[in-house]
mmCIF file of C-alpha atoms and ligand atoms in Angstrom:
data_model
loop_
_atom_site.group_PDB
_atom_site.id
_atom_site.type_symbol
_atom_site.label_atom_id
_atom_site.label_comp_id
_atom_site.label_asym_id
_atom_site.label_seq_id
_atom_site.Cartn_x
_atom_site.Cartn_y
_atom_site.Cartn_z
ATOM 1 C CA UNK A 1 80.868 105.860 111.453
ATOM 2 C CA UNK A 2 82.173 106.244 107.927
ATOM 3 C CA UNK A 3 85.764 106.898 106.923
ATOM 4 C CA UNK A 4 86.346 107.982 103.461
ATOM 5 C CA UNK A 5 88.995 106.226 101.250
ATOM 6 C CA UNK A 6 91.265 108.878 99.531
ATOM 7 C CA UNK A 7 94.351 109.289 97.295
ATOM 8 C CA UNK A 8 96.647 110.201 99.873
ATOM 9 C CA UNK A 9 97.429 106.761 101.611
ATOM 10 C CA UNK A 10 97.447 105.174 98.026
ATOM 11 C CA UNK A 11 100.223 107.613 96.983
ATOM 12 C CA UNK A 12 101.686 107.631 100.216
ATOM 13 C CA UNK A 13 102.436 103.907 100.238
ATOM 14 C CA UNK A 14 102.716 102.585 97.002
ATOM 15 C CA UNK A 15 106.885 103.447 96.642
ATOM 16 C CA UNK A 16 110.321 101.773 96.859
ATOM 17 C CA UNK A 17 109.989 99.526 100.194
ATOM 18 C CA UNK A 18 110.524 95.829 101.069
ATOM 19 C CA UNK A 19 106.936 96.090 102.787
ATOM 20 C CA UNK A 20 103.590 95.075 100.811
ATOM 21 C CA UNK A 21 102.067 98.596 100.117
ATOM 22 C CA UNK A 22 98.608 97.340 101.118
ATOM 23 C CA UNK A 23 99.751 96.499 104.468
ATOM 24 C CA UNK A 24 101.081 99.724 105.405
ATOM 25 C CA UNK A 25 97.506 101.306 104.296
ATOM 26 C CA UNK A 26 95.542 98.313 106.089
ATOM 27 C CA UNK A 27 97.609 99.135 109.517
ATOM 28 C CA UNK A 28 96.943 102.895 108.953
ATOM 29 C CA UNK A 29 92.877 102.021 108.397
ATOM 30 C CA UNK A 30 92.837 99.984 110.932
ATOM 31 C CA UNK A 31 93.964 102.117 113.962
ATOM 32 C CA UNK A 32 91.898 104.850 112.680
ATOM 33 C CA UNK A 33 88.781 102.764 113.031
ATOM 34 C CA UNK A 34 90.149 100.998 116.168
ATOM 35 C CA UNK A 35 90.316 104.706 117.674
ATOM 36 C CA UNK A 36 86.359 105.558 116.592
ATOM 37 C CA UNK A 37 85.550 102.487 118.923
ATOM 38 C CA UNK A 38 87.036 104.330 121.850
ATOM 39 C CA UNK A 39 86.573 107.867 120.767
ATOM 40 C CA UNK A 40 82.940 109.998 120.404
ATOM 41 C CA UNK A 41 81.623 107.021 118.944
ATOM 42 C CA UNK A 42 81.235 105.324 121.928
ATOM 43 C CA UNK A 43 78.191 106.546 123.333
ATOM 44 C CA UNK A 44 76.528 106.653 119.755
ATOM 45 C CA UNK A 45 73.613 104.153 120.240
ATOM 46 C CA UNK A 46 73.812 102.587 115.935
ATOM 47 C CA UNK A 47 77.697 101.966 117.655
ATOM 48 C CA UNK A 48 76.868 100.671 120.321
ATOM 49 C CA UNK A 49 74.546 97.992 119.155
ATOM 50 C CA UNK A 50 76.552 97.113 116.961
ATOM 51 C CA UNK A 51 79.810 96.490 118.952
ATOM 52 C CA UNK A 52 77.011 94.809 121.218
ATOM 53 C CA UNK A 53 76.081 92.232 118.253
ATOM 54 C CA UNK A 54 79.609 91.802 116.766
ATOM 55 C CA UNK A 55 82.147 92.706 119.431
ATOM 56 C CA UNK A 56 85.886 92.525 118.885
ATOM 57 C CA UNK A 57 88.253 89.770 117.606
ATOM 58 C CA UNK A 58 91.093 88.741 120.212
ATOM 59 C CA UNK A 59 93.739 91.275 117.982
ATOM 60 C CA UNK A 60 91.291 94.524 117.876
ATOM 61 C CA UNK A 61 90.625 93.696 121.775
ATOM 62 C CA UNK A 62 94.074 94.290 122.607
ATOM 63 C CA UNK A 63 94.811 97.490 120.029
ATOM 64 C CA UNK A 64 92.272 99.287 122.204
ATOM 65 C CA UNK A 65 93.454 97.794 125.458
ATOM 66 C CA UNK A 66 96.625 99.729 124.369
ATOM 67 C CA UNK A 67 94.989 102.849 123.605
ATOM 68 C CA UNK A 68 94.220 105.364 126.086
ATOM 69 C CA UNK A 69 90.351 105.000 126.824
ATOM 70 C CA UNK A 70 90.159 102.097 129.338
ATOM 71 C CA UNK A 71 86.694 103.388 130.114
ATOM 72 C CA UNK A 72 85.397 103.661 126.554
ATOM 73 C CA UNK A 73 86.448 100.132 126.298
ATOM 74 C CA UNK A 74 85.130 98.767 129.755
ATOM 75 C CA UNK A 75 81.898 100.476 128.812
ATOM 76 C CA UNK A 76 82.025 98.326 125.181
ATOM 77 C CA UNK A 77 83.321 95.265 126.588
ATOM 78 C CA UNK A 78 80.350 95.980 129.530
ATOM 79 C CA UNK A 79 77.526 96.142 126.905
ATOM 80 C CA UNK A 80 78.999 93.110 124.237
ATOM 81 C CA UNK A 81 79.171 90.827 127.693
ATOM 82 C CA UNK A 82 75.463 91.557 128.320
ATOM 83 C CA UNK A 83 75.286 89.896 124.624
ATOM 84 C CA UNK A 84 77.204 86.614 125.744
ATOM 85 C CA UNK A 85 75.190 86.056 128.531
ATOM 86 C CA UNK A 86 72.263 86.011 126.364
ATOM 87 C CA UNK A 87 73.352 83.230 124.340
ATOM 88 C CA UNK A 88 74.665 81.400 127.561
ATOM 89 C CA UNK A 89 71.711 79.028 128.268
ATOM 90 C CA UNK A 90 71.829 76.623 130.948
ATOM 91 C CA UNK A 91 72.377 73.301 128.010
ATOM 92 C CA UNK A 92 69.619 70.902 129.589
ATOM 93 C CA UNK A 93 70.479 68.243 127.405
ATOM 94 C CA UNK A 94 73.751 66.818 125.279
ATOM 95 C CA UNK A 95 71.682 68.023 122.316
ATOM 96 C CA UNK A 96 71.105 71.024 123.451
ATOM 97 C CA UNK A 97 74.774 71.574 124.700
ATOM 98 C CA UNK A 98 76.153 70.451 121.127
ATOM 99 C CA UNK A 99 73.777 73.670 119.737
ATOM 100 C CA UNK A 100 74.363 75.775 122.357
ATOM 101 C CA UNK A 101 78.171 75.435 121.801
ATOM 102 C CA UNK A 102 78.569 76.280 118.259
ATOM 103 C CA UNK A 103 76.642 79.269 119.199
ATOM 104 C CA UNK A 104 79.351 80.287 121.877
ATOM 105 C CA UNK A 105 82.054 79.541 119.398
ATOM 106 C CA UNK A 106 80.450 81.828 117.122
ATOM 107 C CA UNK A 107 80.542 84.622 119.296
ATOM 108 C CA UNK A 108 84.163 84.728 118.865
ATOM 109 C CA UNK A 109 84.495 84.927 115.343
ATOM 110 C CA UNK A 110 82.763 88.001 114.516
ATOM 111 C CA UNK A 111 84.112 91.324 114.926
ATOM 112 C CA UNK A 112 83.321 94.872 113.918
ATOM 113 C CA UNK A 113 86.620 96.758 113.471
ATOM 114 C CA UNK A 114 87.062 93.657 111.245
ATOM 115 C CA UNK A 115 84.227 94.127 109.345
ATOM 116 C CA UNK A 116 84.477 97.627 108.390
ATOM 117 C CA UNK A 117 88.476 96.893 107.878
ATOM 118 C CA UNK A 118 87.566 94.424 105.375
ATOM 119 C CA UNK A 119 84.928 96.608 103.572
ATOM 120 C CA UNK A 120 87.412 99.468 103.263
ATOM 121 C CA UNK A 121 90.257 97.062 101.829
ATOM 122 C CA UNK A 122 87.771 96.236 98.877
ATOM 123 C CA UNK A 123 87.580 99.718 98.126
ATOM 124 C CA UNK A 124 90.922 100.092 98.005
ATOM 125 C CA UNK A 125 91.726 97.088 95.958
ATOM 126 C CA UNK A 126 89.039 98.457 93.516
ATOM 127 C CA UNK A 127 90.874 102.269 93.721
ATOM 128 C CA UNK A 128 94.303 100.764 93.184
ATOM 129 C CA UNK A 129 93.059 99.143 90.060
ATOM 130 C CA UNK A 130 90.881 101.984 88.758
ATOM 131 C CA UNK A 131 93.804 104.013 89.155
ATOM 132 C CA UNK A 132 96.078 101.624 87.189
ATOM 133 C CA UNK A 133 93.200 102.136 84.328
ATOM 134 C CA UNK A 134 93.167 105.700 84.220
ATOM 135 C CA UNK A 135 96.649 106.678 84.940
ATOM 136 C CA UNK A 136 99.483 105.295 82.710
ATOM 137 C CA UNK A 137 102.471 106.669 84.955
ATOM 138 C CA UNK A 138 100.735 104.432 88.063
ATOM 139 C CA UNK A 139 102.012 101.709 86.512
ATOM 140 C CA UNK A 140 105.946 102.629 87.872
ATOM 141 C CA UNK A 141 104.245 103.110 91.323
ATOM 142 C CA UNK A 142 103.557 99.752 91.689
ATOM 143 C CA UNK A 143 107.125 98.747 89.744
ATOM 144 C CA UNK A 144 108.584 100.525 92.610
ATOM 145 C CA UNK A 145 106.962 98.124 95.248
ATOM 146 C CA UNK A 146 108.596 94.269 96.219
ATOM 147 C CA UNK A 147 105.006 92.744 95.041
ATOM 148 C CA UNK A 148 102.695 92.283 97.926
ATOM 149 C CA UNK A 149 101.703 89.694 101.111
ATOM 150 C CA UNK A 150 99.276 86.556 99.429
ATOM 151 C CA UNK A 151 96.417 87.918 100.988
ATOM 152 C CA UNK A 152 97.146 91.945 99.924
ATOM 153 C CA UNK A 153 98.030 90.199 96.307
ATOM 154 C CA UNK A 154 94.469 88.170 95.834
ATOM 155 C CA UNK A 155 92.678 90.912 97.120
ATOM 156 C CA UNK A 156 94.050 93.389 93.963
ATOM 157 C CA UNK A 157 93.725 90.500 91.506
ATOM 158 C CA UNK A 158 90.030 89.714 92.876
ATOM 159 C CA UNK A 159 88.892 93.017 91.906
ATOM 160 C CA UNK A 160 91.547 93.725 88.691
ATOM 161 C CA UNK A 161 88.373 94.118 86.627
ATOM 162 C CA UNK A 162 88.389 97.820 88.059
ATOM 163 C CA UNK A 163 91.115 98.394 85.777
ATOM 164 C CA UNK A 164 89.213 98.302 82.798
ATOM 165 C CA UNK A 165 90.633 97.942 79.442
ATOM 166 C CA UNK A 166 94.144 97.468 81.158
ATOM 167 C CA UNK A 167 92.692 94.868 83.357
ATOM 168 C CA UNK A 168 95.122 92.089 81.492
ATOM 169 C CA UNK A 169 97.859 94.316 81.451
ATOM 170 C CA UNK A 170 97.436 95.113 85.539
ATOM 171 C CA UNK A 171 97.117 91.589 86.342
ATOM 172 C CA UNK A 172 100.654 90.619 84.279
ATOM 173 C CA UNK A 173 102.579 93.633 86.250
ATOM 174 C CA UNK A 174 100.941 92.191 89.900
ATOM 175 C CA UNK A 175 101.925 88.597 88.930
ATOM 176 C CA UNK A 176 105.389 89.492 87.682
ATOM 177 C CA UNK A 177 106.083 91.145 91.318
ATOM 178 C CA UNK A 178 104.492 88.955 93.426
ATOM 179 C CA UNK A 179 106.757 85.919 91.610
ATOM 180 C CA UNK A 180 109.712 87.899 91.831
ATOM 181 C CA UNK A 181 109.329 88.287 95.084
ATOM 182 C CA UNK A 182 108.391 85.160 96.047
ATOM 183 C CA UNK A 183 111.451 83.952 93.947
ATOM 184 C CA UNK A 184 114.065 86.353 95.866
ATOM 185 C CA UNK A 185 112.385 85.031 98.911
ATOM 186 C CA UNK A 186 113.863 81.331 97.780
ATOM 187 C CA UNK A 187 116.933 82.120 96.794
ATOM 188 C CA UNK A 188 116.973 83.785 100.752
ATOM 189 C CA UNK A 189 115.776 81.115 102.018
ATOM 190 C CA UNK A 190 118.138 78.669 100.533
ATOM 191 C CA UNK A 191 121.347 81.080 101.356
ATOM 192 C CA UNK A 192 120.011 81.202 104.713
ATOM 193 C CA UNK A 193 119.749 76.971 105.324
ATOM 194 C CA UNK A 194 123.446 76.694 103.764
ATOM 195 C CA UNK A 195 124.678 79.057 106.564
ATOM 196 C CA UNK A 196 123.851 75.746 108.876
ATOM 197 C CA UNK A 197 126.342 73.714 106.827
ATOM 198 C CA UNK A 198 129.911 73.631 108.938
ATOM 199 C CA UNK A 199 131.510 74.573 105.546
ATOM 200 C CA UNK A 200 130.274 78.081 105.639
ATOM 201 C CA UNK A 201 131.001 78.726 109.281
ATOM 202 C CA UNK A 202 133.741 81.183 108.538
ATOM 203 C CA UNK A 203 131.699 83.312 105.797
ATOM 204 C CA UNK A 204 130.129 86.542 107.057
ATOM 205 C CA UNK A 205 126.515 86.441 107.494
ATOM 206 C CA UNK A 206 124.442 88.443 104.658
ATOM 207 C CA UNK A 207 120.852 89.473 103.417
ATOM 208 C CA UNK A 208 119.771 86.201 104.085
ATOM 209 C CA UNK A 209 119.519 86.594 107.739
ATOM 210 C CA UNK A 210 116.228 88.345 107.411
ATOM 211 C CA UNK A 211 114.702 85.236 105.232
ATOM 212 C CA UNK A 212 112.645 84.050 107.971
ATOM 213 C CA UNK A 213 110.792 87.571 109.129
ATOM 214 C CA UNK A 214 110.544 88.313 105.502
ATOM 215 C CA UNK A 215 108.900 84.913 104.650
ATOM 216 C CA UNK A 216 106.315 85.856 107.669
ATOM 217 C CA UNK A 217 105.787 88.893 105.869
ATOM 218 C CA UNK A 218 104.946 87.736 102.122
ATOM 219 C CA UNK A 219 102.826 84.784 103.528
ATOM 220 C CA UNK A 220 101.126 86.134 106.718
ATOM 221 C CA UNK A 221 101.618 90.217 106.178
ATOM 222 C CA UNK A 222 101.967 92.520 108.586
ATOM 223 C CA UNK A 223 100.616 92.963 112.141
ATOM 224 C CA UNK A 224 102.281 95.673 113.316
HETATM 225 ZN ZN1 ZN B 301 99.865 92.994 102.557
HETATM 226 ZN ZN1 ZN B 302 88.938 92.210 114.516
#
């Protein structure tokens, strides 16, 4: 199951918007790959061993429990449960319960839509910059944007080296958005605690009433 990064959600996201750009591609990525879980791919045996060694993190669980193929994922969850039981030994011993539970906790942790989410984020991080390197006009693209979430904006620094020769030059134009940002997200912030002062009871409210959900935005990114 491969899914080939393109242009198109690059261009397609990186414009004038309050919301990180790299969000709106990861949510876009993401429910495309959530879908191959449910979709042809499910009786594909590479697929299938694979959702039986990995399985699904509590969030990817329920974007396919909201999809339409209950069967494609009771047939999954079926398979991955066969897995579990596996690892669930009868502990005969507090040793061997201490072991046996940091085994069980690991089954939790991994997750394959993750995995390949993850993978295609790099390559995007890597396009975004590459593109920067090649293309000068890119650069009001990325103007346009309000900066990025922390973990969209040390993903595209990680990997600014695709940029090339204009590597220093990309990394100045990410940092001066993500601190402006960050900075209008202060000034919100503190506009939005003064409205709790009795003094200011009679003002309208403002901008600042979205402080909060934006904060959750720039410091967690988006889910949905
Ligand atoms: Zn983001
Ligand atoms: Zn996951």
């Amino acid at each position: 199951m491969h899914y080939h990064i393109g242009r198109m959600l690059i261009d397609e996201n990186f414009k004038k918007s309050d919301l990180c750009p790299m969000c709106l591609i990861k949510l876009k990525v993401e429910s495309r790959l959530a879908e191959q879980y449910l979709g042809e791919g499910v009786m594909e045996d590479d697929t299938r061993k694979e959702v039986n060694k990995l399985g699904f993190c509590l969030r990817h669980f329920d974007m396919l429990y909201k999809m339409q193929s209950k069967l494609g994922l009771a047939l999954q969850t079926f398979t991955r449960l066969a897995t579990i039981k596996k690892v669930l030994d009868e502990p005969k011993s507090p040793s061997a319960a201490k072991k046996q539970a940091q085994k069980i906790r690991e089954l939790g942790k991994s997750c394959v839509v993750c995995k390949y989410l993850d993978e295609h984020m790099i390559r995007y991080y890597k396009t975004v910059a590459e593109i920067f390197g090649g293309e000068p006009t890119f650069k009001e693209r990325i103007d346009q944007t309000n900066g990025f979430c922390l973990e969209h904006y040390s993903g595209l620094i990680e990997y600014s080296s695709y940029a090339g020769k204009s590597a220093d030059e990309y990394l100045k134009l990410l940092y001066r958005k993500e601190k402006e940002r960050l900075d209008k997200l202060g000034d919100k912030l503190t506009e939005f605690c003064s409205r709790f002062d009795y003094r200011n009871a009679s003002k309208p409210i403002g901008d600042e009433k979205t402080a909060l959900p934006e904060s959750r935005a720039a410091i967690y990114g988006l889910d949905e």
